[in-house]
Structure formats: C-alpha cells, structure tokens
Tab-separated table of C-alpha atoms in Angstrom:
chain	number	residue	atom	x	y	z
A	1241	UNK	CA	0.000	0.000	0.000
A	1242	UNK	CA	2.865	2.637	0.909
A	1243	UNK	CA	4.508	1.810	-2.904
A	1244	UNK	CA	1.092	2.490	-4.519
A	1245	UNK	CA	0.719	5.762	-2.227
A	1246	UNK	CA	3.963	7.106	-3.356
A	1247	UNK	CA	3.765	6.416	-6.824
A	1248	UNK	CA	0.119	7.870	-6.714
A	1249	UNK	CA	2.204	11.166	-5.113
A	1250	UNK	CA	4.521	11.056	-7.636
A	1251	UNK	CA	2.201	10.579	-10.723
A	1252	UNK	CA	-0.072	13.482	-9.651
A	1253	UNK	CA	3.173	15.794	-8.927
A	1254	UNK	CA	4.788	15.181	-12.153
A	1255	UNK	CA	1.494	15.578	-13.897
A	1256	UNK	CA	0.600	18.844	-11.945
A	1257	UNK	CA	4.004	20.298	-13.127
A	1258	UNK	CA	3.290	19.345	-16.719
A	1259	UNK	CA	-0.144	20.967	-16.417
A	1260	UNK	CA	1.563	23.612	-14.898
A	1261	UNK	CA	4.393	24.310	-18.211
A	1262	UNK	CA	1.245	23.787	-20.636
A	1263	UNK	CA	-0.609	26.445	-19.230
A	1264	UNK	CA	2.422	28.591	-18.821
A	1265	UNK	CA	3.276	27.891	-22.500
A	1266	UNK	CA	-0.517	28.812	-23.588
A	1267	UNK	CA	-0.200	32.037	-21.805
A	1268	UNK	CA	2.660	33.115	-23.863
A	1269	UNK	CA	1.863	32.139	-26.897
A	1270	UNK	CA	-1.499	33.662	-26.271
A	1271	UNK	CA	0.106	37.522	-25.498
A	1272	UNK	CA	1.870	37.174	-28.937
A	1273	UNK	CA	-2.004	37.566	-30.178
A	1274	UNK	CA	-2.304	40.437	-29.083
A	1275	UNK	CA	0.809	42.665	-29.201
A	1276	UNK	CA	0.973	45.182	-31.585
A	1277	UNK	CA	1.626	43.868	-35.123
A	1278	UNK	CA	5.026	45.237	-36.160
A	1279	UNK	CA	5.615	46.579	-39.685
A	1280	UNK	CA	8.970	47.160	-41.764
A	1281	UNK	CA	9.710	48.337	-44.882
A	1282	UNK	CA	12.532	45.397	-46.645
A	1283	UNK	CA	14.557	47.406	-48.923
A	1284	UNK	CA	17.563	45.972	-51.245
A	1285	UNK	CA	19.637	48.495	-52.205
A	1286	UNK	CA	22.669	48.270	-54.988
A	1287	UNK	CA	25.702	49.220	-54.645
A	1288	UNK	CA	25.923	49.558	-50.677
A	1289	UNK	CA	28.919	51.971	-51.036
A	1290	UNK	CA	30.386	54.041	-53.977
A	1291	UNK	CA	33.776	54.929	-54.495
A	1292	UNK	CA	34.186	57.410	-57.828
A	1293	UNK	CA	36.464	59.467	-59.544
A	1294	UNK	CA	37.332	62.580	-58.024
A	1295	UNK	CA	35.863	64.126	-61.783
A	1296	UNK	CA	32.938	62.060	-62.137
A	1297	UNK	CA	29.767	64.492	-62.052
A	1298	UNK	CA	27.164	62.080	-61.194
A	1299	UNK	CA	26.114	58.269	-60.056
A	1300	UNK	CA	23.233	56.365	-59.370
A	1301	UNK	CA	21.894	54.136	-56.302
A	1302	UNK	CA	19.118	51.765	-57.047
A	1303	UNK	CA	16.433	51.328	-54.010
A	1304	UNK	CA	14.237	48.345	-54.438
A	1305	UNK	CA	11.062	47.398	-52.633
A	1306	UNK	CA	10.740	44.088	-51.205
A	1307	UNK	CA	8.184	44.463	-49.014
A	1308	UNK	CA	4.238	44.402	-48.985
A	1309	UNK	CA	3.554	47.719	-48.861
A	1310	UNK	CA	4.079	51.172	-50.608
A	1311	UNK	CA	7.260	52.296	-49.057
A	1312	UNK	CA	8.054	56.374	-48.636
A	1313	UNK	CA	11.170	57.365	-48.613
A	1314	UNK	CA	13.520	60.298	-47.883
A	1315	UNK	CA	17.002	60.447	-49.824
A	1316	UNK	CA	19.975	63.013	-47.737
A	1317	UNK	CA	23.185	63.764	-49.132
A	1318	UNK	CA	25.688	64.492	-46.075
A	1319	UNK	CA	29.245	64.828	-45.421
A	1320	UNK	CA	31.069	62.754	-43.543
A	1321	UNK	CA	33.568	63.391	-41.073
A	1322	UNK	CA	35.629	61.410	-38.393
A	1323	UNK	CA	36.341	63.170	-34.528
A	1324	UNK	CA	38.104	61.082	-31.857
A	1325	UNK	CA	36.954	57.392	-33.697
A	1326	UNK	CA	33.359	58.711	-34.187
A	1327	UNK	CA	31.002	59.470	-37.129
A	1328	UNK	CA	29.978	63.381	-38.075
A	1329	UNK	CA	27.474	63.900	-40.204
A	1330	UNK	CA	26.688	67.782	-41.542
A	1331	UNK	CA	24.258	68.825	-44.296
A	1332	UNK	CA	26.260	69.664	-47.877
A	1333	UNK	CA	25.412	71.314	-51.168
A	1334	UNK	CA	28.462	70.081	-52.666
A	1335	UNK	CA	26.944	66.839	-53.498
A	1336	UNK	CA	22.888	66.540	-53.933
A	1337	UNK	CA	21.116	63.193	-54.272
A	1338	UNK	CA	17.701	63.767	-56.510
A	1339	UNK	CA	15.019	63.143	-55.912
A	1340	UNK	CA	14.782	63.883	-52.048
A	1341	UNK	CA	11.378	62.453	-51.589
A	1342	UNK	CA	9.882	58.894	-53.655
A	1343	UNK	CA	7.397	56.439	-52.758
A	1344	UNK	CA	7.663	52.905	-54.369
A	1345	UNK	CA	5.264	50.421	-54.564
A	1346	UNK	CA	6.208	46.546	-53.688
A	1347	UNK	CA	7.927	44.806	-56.003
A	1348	UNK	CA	9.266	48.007	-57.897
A	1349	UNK	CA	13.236	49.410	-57.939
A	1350	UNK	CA	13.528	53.275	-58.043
A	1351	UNK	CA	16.620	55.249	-59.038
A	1352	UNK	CA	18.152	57.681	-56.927
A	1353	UNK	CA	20.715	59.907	-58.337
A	1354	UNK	CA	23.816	61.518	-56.935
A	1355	UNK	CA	25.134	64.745	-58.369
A	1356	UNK	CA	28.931	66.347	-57.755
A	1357	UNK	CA	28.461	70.584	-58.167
A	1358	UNK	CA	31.371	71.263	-56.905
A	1359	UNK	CA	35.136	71.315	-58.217
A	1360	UNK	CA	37.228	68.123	-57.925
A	1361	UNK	CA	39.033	67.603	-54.955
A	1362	UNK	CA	42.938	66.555	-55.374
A	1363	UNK	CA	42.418	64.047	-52.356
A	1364	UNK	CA	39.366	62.226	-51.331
A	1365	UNK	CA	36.065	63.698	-50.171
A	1366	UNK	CA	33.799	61.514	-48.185
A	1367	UNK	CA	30.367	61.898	-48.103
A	1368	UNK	CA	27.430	59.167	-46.991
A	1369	UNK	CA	23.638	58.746	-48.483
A	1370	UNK	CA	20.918	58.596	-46.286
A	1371	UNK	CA	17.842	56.620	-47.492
A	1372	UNK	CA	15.046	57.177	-44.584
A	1373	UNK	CA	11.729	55.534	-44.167
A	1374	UNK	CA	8.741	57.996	-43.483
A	1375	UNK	CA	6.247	56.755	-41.012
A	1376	UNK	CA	2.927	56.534	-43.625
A	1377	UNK	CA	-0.617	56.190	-42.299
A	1378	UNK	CA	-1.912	52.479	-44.108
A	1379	UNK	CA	-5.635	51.363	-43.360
A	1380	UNK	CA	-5.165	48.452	-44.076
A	1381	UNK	CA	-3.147	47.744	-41.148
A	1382	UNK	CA	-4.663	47.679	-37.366
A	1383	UNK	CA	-4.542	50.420	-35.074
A	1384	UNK	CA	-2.383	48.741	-32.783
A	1385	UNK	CA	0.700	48.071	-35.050
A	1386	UNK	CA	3.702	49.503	-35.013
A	1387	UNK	CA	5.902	51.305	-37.738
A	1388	UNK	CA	9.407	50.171	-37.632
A	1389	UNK	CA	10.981	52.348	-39.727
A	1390	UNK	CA	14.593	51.726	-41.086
A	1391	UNK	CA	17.693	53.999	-42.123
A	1392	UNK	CA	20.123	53.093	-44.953
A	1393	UNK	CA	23.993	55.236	-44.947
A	1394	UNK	CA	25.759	54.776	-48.163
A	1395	UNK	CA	29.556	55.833	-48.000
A	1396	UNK	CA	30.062	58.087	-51.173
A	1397	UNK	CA	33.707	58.706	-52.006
A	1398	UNK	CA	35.493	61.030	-54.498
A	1399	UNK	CA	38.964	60.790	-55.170
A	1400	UNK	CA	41.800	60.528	-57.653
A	1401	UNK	CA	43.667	57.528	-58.558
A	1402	UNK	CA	46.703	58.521	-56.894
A	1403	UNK	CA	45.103	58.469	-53.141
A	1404	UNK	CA	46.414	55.782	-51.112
A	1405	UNK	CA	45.635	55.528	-47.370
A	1406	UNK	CA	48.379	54.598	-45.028
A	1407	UNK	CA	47.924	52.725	-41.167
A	1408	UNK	CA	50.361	52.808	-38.436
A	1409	UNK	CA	49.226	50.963	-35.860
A	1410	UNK	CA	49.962	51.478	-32.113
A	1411	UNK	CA	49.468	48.937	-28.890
A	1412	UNK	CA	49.100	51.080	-25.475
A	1413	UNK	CA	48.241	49.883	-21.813
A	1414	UNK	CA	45.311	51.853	-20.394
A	1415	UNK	CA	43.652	51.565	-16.999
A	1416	UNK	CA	41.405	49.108	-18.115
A	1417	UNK	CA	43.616	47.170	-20.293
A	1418	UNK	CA	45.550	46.934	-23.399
A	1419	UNK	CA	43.866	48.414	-26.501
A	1420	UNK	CA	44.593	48.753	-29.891
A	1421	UNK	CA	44.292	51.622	-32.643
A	1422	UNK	CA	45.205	52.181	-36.116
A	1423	UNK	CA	45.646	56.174	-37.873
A	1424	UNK	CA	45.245	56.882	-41.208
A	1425	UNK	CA	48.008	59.585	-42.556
A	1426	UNK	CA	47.584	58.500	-46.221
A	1427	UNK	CA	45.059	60.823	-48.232
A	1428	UNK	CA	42.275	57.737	-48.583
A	1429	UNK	CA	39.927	56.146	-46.834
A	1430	UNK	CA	40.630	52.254	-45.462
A	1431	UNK	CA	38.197	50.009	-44.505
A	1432	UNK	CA	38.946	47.355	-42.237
A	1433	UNK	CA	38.150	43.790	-41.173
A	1434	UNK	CA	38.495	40.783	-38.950
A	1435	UNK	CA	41.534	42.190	-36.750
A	1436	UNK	CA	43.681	39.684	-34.929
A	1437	UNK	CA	47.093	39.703	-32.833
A	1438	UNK	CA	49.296	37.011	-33.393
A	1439	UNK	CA	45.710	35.618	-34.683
A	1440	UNK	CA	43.783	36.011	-31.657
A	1441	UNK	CA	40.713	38.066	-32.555
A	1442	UNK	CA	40.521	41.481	-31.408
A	1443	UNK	CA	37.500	42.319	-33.804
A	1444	UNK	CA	35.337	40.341	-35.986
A	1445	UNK	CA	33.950	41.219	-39.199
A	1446	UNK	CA	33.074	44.869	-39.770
A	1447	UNK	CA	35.753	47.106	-37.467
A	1448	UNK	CA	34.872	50.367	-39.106
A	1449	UNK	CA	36.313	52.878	-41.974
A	1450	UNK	CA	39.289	55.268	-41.366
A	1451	UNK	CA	38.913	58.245	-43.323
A	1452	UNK	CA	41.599	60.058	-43.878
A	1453	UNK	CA	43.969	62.048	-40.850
A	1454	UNK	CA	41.752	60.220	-38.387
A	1455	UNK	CA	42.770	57.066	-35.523
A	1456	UNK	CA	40.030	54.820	-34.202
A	1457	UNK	CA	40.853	52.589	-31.309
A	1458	UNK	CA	39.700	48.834	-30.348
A	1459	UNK	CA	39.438	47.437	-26.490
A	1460	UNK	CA	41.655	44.002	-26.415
A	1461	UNK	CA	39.462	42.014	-23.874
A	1462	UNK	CA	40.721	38.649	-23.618
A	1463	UNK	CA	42.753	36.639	-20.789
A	1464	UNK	CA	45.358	36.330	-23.886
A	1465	UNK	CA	45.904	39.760	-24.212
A	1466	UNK	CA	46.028	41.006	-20.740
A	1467	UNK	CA	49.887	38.613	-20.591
A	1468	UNK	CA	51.323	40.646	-22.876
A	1469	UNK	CA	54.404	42.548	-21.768
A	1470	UNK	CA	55.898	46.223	-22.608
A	1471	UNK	CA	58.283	46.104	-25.412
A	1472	UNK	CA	57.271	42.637	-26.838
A	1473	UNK	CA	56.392	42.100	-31.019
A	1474	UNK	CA	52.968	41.199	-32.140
A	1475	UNK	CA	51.930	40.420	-35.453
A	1476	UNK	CA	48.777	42.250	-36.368
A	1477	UNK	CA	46.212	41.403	-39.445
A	1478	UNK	CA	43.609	42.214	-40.702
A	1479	UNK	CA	41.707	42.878	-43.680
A	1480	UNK	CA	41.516	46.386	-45.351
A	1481	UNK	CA	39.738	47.926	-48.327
A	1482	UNK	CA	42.503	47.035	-51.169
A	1483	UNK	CA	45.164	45.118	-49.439
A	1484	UNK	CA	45.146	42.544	-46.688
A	1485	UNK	CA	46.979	44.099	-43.000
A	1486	UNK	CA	50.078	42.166	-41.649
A	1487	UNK	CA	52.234	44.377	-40.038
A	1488	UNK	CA	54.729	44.059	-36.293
A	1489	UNK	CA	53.526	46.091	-33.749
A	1490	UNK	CA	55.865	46.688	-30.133
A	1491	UNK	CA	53.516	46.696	-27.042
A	1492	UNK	CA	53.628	49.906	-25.452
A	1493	UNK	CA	53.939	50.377	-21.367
C-alpha cells in the first residue's frame, strides 16, 4: 500500500508540473495575439557603397522594394567626417542626391541619383547617403501596429587615382587594459576587417572605416591579451579595403 501511495504522489506531482508548463506555455503564446503587429519596410539596395572618380559628375543608387507595402522614402546627401573614432554627419550642397522624396510600390526598384556641383578635390572627399523611411498612415493595417521604420547610410567617395591611405598601428596599456588603434596619414579612406594579434581576434567582421587624418581605437578584452608585456612584437592582421593588414607592432607600457 505505501509503494502504490507514493507512486500515486509522484504521478499526480509530475502531472501537476506538466499541467503547470502547458498552461504557462498557452499564456505566452497567447500575449503574442495580441501585441501590436510590427511593420517594416525590406529594402535591397545596390551598390551599398560608392567609391568614384574625383571628376565624375554624377552616379546612381538603385532602391528596391521588397516588401508588402508602398514604401516612402527620404534620400539626404551628407558629409562625412571622423572626430576622436566617431562618425559626423553635416548637411552639404556640394553633393545633392535627386530626388529627395519617392514612394515605391512593392515589387518596384527606383533610381536615386547623386550629383557632384562642386570642383574636384585633389584628395578624397567623403560623403554618406541617407535613405530614410517615413512613417505613412496604411488602413489596411490595425490600429495597434507599429511602424518600424529603417535607415540606410551609403559611404560616397570622391577621389583621384593617386590616393592611397596609409595605417600605423599602435598597442598602449590603459587603466582598463591593453587596446589597440590604427591612424590613417595617407590621403584615402581604409576600410577594415576581422583584426587579430598574433591571430587572436581582437574584432570580428566589420571594425569600421578610417577616413583620412583620423585614428580609431579597439578594447583588447581577452585573458590572452592582458599577458602581454611592454616592449614585446605582435603580429597584427587584418583585412583592409585594397590590401590585406600584416604588419609588427611593439607593445607599449
């Protein structure tokens, strides 16, 4: 009689705590009915960057709708700046992307183009598209749902043939560790990749664009790094916009 008692106990238990996941489960799944709905414009756009001739007068950037609904859209031409490892952007007449305002329907591509009024540049001038979504009042969709509206920047350089940038790269100890940076003194922009020391990875995938004149810095985190000694060599790579990086680099105290 006791065995049949406790395995009554136990069946019940375990049974309660399955009832007890199902309805937990349920309840979940249920509050997904009713959030807000949450709509986004899916835009392809070609090329994703644009590097021209410092003479070339115009170019074109080809937005295409992929969603289900009419997408509006607001096109920004804007230079582009670097201060202390961070992104400026200022309004510019130099360079004017036409037309400023479209609306495309699903399924269609729409041509944006850029145009250079100013005189060309004997370096490199760096300027980035913005493509903005306007919030657009759809009947079709329930008052509850939610606009998420999306942003696409499009580097735009001008420059002449002869622009070439050149990284030094520099290791330094700070108070919360080692860190890494890289300065650009060459008179083009570099865009740079997957950095590693003596291929441990500092950085995966996108690490950022050095325009010209700036430095941009990356922390080191790691057990790895935090054993390296003032005065050592480590071998630095990484990938850049026309060359691959492999360079010696002395730890600094």
């Amino acid at each position: 009689m006791t065995t049949l008692v406790s395995i009554s106990t136990l069946f019940c238990s375990e049974f309660g705590r399955i009832m007890i996941r199902s309805f937990m489960i349920f309840s979940i799944l249920l509050s997904f009915q009713f959030m807000p709905a949450a709509y986004a414009a899916s835009l392809g756009v070609s090329p994703v960057s644009l590097d021209l001739a410092a003479n070339r007068r115009s170019a074109t950037v080809r937005v295409e709708n992929l969603g289900r609904s009419k997408a509006s859209l607001q096109a920004r031409m804007m230079k582009w700046t670097q201060v202390d490892g961070k992104n400026v952007l200022q309004p510019t007449q130099n360079v004017v992307v036409s037309p400023p305002l479209a609306s495309i329907e699903p399924g269609v591509t729409y041509t944006f183009r850029i145009l250079h009024k100013g005189k060309p540049t004997s370096g490199e001038e760096t300027y980035r598209l913005l493509i903005d979504e306007l919030p657009s009042v759809n009947v079709g969709r329930p008052s509850t749902s939610i606009s998420m509206l999306v942003q696409q920047s499009i580097p735009v350089f001008f420059n002449n043939p002869d622009t070439l940038a050149k990284l030094t790269w520099d290791i330094k100890k700070t108070k919360n560790g080692y860190q890494l940076s890289a300065t650009n003194s060459g008179n083009r922009h570099s865009k740079i990749a997957d950095i590693k020391i003596n291929n441990k990875l500092v950085k995966r995938g996108m690490a950022g664009y050095l325009l010209p004149g700036t430095t941009r810095t990356w922390p080191m985190a790691g057990s790895s790094f935090s054993k390296l000694k003032p005065g050592s060599t480590v071998t630095v790579t990484a990938s850049g916009s026309d060359y691959g990086v492999k360079t010696d680099v002395t730890v600094g105290g």
